[in-house]
JSON list of C-alpha atoms in Angstrom, two decimals:
[
{"chain": "A", "resi": 886, "resn": "GLN", "atom": "CA", "xyz": [210.99, 204.67, -117.59]},
{"chain": "A", "resi": 887, "resn": "LEU", "atom": "CA", "xyz": [207.80, 204.72, -115.61]},
{"chain": "A", "resi": 888, "resn": "GLN", "atom": "CA", "xyz": [204.18, 204.47, -117.39]},
{"chain": "A", "resi": 889, "resn": "ALA", "atom": "CA", "xyz": [201.00, 204.88, -115.63]},
{"chain": "A", "resi": 890, "resn": "SER", "atom": "CA", "xyz": [197.89, 203.85, -116.57]},
{"chain": "A", "resi": 891, "resn": "GLY", "atom": "CA", "xyz": [194.43, 203.07, -115.87]},
{"chain": "A", "resi": 892, "resn": "GLY", "atom": "CA", "xyz": [192.71, 206.58, -114.95]},
{"chain": "A", "resi": 893, "resn": "GLY", "atom": "CA", "xyz": [189.28, 207.39, -116.35]},
{"chain": "A", "resi": 894, "resn": "LEU", "atom": "CA", "xyz": [185.76, 208.76, -115.63]},
{"chain": "A", "resi": 895, "resn": "VAL", "atom": "CA", "xyz": [183.92, 207.10, -112.77]},
{"chain": "A", "resi": 896, "resn": "GLN", "atom": "CA", "xyz": [180.85, 207.95, -110.64]},
{"chain": "A", "resi": 897, "resn": "ALA", "atom": "CA", "xyz": [181.31, 209.05, -106.84]},
{"chain": "A", "resi": 898, "resn": "GLY", "atom": "CA", "xyz": [181.49, 205.56, -104.99]},
{"chain": "A", "resi": 899, "resn": "GLY", "atom": "CA", "xyz": [183.11, 203.72, -107.69]},
{"chain": "A", "resi": 900, "resn": "SER", "atom": "CA", "xyz": [186.60, 202.04, -108.11]},
{"chain": "A", "resi": 901, "resn": "LEU", "atom": "CA", "xyz": [189.59, 202.41, -110.19]},
{"chain": "A", "resi": 902, "resn": "ARG", "atom": "CA", "xyz": [193.03, 200.39, -110.35]},
{"chain": "A", "resi": 903, "resn": "LEU", "atom": "CA", "xyz": [195.84, 202.36, -111.37]},
{"chain": "A", "resi": 904, "resn": "SER", "atom": "CA", "xyz": [198.98, 200.60, -112.63]},
{"chain": "A", "resi": 905, "resn": "CYS", "atom": "CA", "xyz": [202.82, 201.64, -113.19]},
{"chain": "A", "resi": 906, "resn": "ALA", "atom": "CA", "xyz": [204.87, 199.87, -115.35]},
{"chain": "A", "resi": 907, "resn": "ALA", "atom": "CA", "xyz": [208.71, 200.26, -115.04]},
{"chain": "A", "resi": 908, "resn": "SER", "atom": "CA", "xyz": [211.49, 199.56, -117.48]},
{"chain": "A", "resi": 909, "resn": "GLY", "atom": "CA", "xyz": [215.27, 200.32, -117.46]},
{"chain": "A", "resi": 910, "resn": "GLY", "atom": "CA", "xyz": [215.80, 199.19, -114.05]},
{"chain": "A", "resi": 911, "resn": "THR", "atom": "CA", "xyz": [214.19, 201.57, -112.27]},
{"chain": "A", "resi": 912, "resn": "PHE", "atom": "CA", "xyz": [212.11, 199.59, -110.24]},
{"chain": "A", "resi": 913, "resn": "ASN", "atom": "CA", "xyz": [214.34, 198.39, -107.12]},
{"chain": "A", "resi": 914, "resn": "GLY", "atom": "CA", "xyz": [213.29, 201.57, -105.02]},
{"chain": "A", "resi": 915, "resn": "TYR", "atom": "CA", "xyz": [210.37, 202.51, -102.87]},
{"chain": "A", "resi": 916, "resn": "GLY", "atom": "CA", "xyz": [207.51, 203.28, -104.69]},
{"chain": "A", "resi": 917, "resn": "GLY", "atom": "CA", "xyz": [205.26, 205.78, -104.50]},
{"chain": "A", "resi": 918, "resn": "TRP", "atom": "CA", "xyz": [202.06, 207.60, -105.78]},
{"chain": "A", "resi": 919, "resn": "PHE", "atom": "CA", "xyz": [201.06, 211.41, -105.97]},
{"chain": "A", "resi": 920, "resn": "ARG", "atom": "CA", "xyz": [198.41, 213.36, -107.51]},
{"chain": "A", "resi": 921, "resn": "GLN", "atom": "CA", "xyz": [197.85, 217.09, -108.33]},
{"chain": "A", "resi": 922, "resn": "ALA", "atom": "CA", "xyz": [194.22, 218.51, -108.84]},
{"chain": "A", "resi": 923, "resn": "GLN", "atom": "CA", "xyz": [193.91, 221.30, -111.10]},
{"chain": "A", "resi": 924, "resn": "GLY", "atom": "CA", "xyz": [195.17, 224.65, -109.75]},
{"chain": "A", "resi": 925, "resn": "LYS", "atom": "CA", "xyz": [196.54, 222.66, -106.56]},
{"chain": "A", "resi": 926, "resn": "GLU", "atom": "CA", "xyz": [200.17, 221.69, -105.45]},
{"chain": "A", "resi": 927, "resn": "ARG", "atom": "CA", "xyz": [201.33, 217.87, -106.31]},
{"chain": "A", "resi": 928, "resn": "GLU", "atom": "CA", "xyz": [200.37, 216.01, -103.09]},
{"chain": "A", "resi": 929, "resn": "PHE", "atom": "CA", "xyz": [201.32, 212.69, -101.47]},
{"chain": "A", "resi": 930, "resn": "VAL", "atom": "CA", "xyz": [199.04, 209.84, -101.89]},
{"chain": "A", "resi": 931, "resn": "ALA", "atom": "CA", "xyz": [200.66, 206.56, -100.92]},
{"chain": "A", "resi": 932, "resn": "GLN", "atom": "CA", "xyz": [203.86, 204.70, -100.55]},
{"chain": "A", "resi": 933, "resn": "ILE", "atom": "CA", "xyz": [205.09, 200.88, -100.63]},
{"chain": "A", "resi": 934, "resn": "SER", "atom": "CA", "xyz": [208.69, 199.66, -99.65]},
{"chain": "A", "resi": 935, "resn": "TRP", "atom": "CA", "xyz": [210.42, 197.33, -102.00]},
{"chain": "A", "resi": 936, "resn": "SER", "atom": "CA", "xyz": [209.33, 194.31, -100.11]},
{"chain": "A", "resi": 937, "resn": "GLY", "atom": "CA", "xyz": [205.93, 195.80, -100.02]},
{"chain": "A", "resi": 938, "resn": "GLY", "atom": "CA", "xyz": [205.74, 195.22, -96.21]},
{"chain": "A", "resi": 939, "resn": "THR", "atom": "CA", "xyz": [205.91, 198.77, -95.51]},
{"chain": "A", "resi": 940, "resn": "THR", "atom": "CA", "xyz": [203.24, 201.33, -96.71]},
{"chain": "A", "resi": 941, "resn": "TYR", "atom": "CA", "xyz": [202.15, 204.66, -95.82]},
{"chain": "A", "resi": 942, "resn": "TYR", "atom": "CA", "xyz": [199.05, 206.80, -96.66]},
{"chain": "A", "resi": 943, "resn": "ALA", "atom": "CA", "xyz": [197.97, 210.13, -96.48]},
{"chain": "A", "resi": 944, "resn": "ASP", "atom": "CA", "xyz": [195.29, 210.65, -94.19]},
{"chain": "A", "resi": 945, "resn": "SER", "atom": "CA", "xyz": [192.68, 211.50, -97.07]},
{"chain": "A", "resi": 946, "resn": "VAL", "atom": "CA", "xyz": [192.65, 208.18, -99.08]},
{"chain": "A", "resi": 947, "resn": "LYS", "atom": "CA", "xyz": [193.55, 205.97, -95.71]},
{"chain": "A", "resi": 948, "resn": "GLY", "atom": "CA", "xyz": [191.33, 203.07, -95.79]},
{"chain": "A", "resi": 949, "resn": "ARG", "atom": "CA", "xyz": [190.13, 203.60, -99.36]},
{"chain": "A", "resi": 950, "resn": "PHE", "atom": "CA", "xyz": [193.18, 203.49, -101.45]},
{"chain": "A", "resi": 951, "resn": "THR", "atom": "CA", "xyz": [195.72, 200.72, -101.33]},
{"chain": "A", "resi": 952, "resn": "ILE", "atom": "CA", "xyz": [199.12, 200.60, -102.74]},
{"chain": "A", "resi": 953, "resn": "SER", "atom": "CA", "xyz": [200.90, 197.29, -103.77]},
{"chain": "A", "resi": 954, "resn": "ARG", "atom": "CA", "xyz": [203.53, 195.83, -106.11]},
{"chain": "A", "resi": 955, "resn": "ASP", "atom": "CA", "xyz": [204.55, 193.10, -108.30]},
{"chain": "A", "resi": 956, "resn": "ASN", "atom": "CA", "xyz": [208.24, 193.05, -108.42]},
{"chain": "A", "resi": 957, "resn": "ALA", "atom": "CA", "xyz": [208.40, 189.87, -111.06]},
{"chain": "A", "resi": 958, "resn": "LYS", "atom": "CA", "xyz": [206.17, 192.10, -113.34]},
{"chain": "A", "resi": 959, "resn": "ASN", "atom": "CA", "xyz": [208.05, 195.71, -112.28]},
{"chain": "A", "resi": 960, "resn": "THR", "atom": "CA", "xyz": [204.52, 197.16, -111.81]},
{"chain": "A", "resi": 961, "resn": "MET", "atom": "CA", "xyz": [202.87, 198.95, -109.17]},
{"chain": "A", "resi": 962, "resn": "TYR", "atom": "CA", "xyz": [199.22, 199.37, -108.36]},
{"chain": "A", "resi": 963, "resn": "LEU", "atom": "CA", "xyz": [197.02, 201.82, -106.71]},
{"chain": "A", "resi": 964, "resn": "GLN", "atom": "CA", "xyz": [193.26, 200.61, -105.92]},
{"chain": "A", "resi": 965, "resn": "LEU", "atom": "CA", "xyz": [191.07, 203.49, -105.49]},
{"chain": "A", "resi": 966, "resn": "ASN", "atom": "CA", "xyz": [188.02, 202.52, -104.00]},
{"chain": "A", "resi": 967, "resn": "ILE", "atom": "CA", "xyz": [184.81, 204.68, -102.44]},
{"chain": "A", "resi": 968, "resn": "LEU", "atom": "CA", "xyz": [186.05, 207.45, -104.57]},
{"chain": "A", "resi": 969, "resn": "LYS", "atom": "CA", "xyz": [184.78, 210.92, -104.05]},
{"chain": "A", "resi": 970, "resn": "PRO", "atom": "CA", "xyz": [184.76, 213.85, -106.42]},
{"chain": "A", "resi": 971, "resn": "GLU", "atom": "CA", "xyz": [187.92, 215.73, -104.31]},
{"chain": "A", "resi": 972, "resn": "ASP", "atom": "CA", "xyz": [189.88, 212.50, -105.73]},
{"chain": "A", "resi": 973, "resn": "THR", "atom": "CA", "xyz": [189.53, 213.96, -108.99]},
{"chain": "A", "resi": 974, "resn": "ALA", "atom": "CA", "xyz": [193.31, 214.59, -110.36]},
{"chain": "A", "resi": 975, "resn": "VAL", "atom": "CA", "xyz": [196.13, 213.42, -112.33]},
{"chain": "A", "resi": 976, "resn": "TYR", "atom": "CA", "xyz": [197.89, 210.75, -110.78]},
{"chain": "A", "resi": 977, "resn": "TYR", "atom": "CA", "xyz": [201.53, 210.46, -111.02]},
{"chain": "A", "resi": 978, "resn": "CYS", "atom": "CA", "xyz": [203.73, 207.00, -109.64]},
{"chain": "A", "resi": 979, "resn": "ALA", "atom": "CA", "xyz": [207.07, 207.67, -109.08]},
{"chain": "A", "resi": 980, "resn": "ILE", "atom": "CA", "xyz": [210.27, 205.93, -107.71]},
{"chain": "A", "resi": 981, "resn": "LYS", "atom": "CA", "xyz": [212.85, 206.75, -104.89]},
{"chain": "A", "resi": 982, "resn": "TYR", "atom": "CA", "xyz": [216.01, 205.05, -103.38]},
{"chain": "A", "resi": 983, "resn": "VAL", "atom": "CA", "xyz": [216.11, 206.60, -100.02]},
{"chain": "A", "resi": 984, "resn": "SER", "atom": "CA", "xyz": [214.65, 205.88, -96.96]},
{"chain": "A", "resi": 985, "resn": "GLY", "atom": "CA", "xyz": [212.55, 208.45, -94.90]},
{"chain": "A", "resi": 986, "resn": "SER", "atom": "CA", "xyz": [210.60, 211.57, -96.61]},
{"chain": "A", "resi": 987, "resn": "TYR", "atom": "CA", "xyz": [208.09, 209.43, -98.06]},
{"chain": "A", "resi": 988, "resn": "TYR", "atom": "CA", "xyz": [205.51, 212.38, -98.73]},
{"chain": "A", "resi": 989, "resn": "GLN", "atom": "CA", "xyz": [208.32, 214.46, -100.15]},
{"chain": "A", "resi": 990, "resn": "ALA", "atom": "CA", "xyz": [208.02, 214.93, -104.13]},
{"chain": "A", "resi": 991, "resn": "PRO", "atom": "CA", "xyz": [211.79, 215.93, -104.35]},
{"chain": "A", "resi": 992, "resn": "ALA", "atom": "CA", "xyz": [212.83, 212.61, -102.76]},
{"chain": "A", "resi": 993, "resn": "TYR", "atom": "CA", "xyz": [211.57, 210.73, -105.73]},
{"chain": "A", "resi": 994, "resn": "ARG", "atom": "CA", "xyz": [214.20, 210.66, -108.73]},
{"chain": "A", "resi": 995, "resn": "TYR", "atom": "CA", "xyz": [212.00, 208.81, -111.42]},
{"chain": "A", "resi": 996, "resn": "TRP", "atom": "CA", "xyz": [208.24, 210.06, -112.22]},
{"chain": "A", "resi": 997, "resn": "GLY", "atom": "CA", "xyz": [205.68, 208.65, -114.59]},
{"chain": "A", "resi": 998, "resn": "GLN", "atom": "CA", "xyz": [203.68, 210.95, -116.95]},
{"chain": "A", "resi": 999, "resn": "GLY", "atom": "CA", "xyz": [200.46, 210.90, -114.96]},
{"chain": "A", "resi": 1000, "resn": "THR", "atom": "CA", "xyz": [197.00, 209.30, -115.38]},
{"chain": "A", "resi": 1001, "resn": "LEU", "atom": "CA", "xyz": [193.81, 211.33, -115.02]},
{"chain": "A", "resi": 1002, "resn": "VAL", "atom": "CA", "xyz": [191.03, 210.10, -112.92]},
{"chain": "A", "resi": 1003, "resn": "THR", "atom": "CA", "xyz": [187.96, 212.17, -113.05]},
{"chain": "A", "resi": 1004, "resn": "VAL", "atom": "CA", "xyz": [185.17, 211.23, -110.39]},
{"chain": "A", "resi": 1005, "resn": "SER", "atom": "CA", "xyz": [181.59, 212.80, -111.02]},
{"chain": "A", "resi": 1006, "resn": "SER", "atom": "CA", "xyz": [179.34, 213.13, -108.18]}
]
């Protein structure tokens, strides 16, 4: 019910835009992006409220990544700018319906399948 796309191979300093398309009535909640690098735990990247008026970012991506959503299209986005090799990971989109705990993966009910972002140095 969540389909992430837009990943790929990019050089350091480059940009990508990830998309997350929702279906089946799952989109009316808080949207989040997480990432998991090989051999590491899944980590929070960003969250956006239903209205889009409130966002949160991990310190490691603040100022470089931007989360947004288009509720009319049931789609959420993550704009990745000034990419670094340490941003290499599988990126997952997710939806939750409770406030708070925005950085905790178990709070999210629905997950996309992930899209791989590889940043070369």
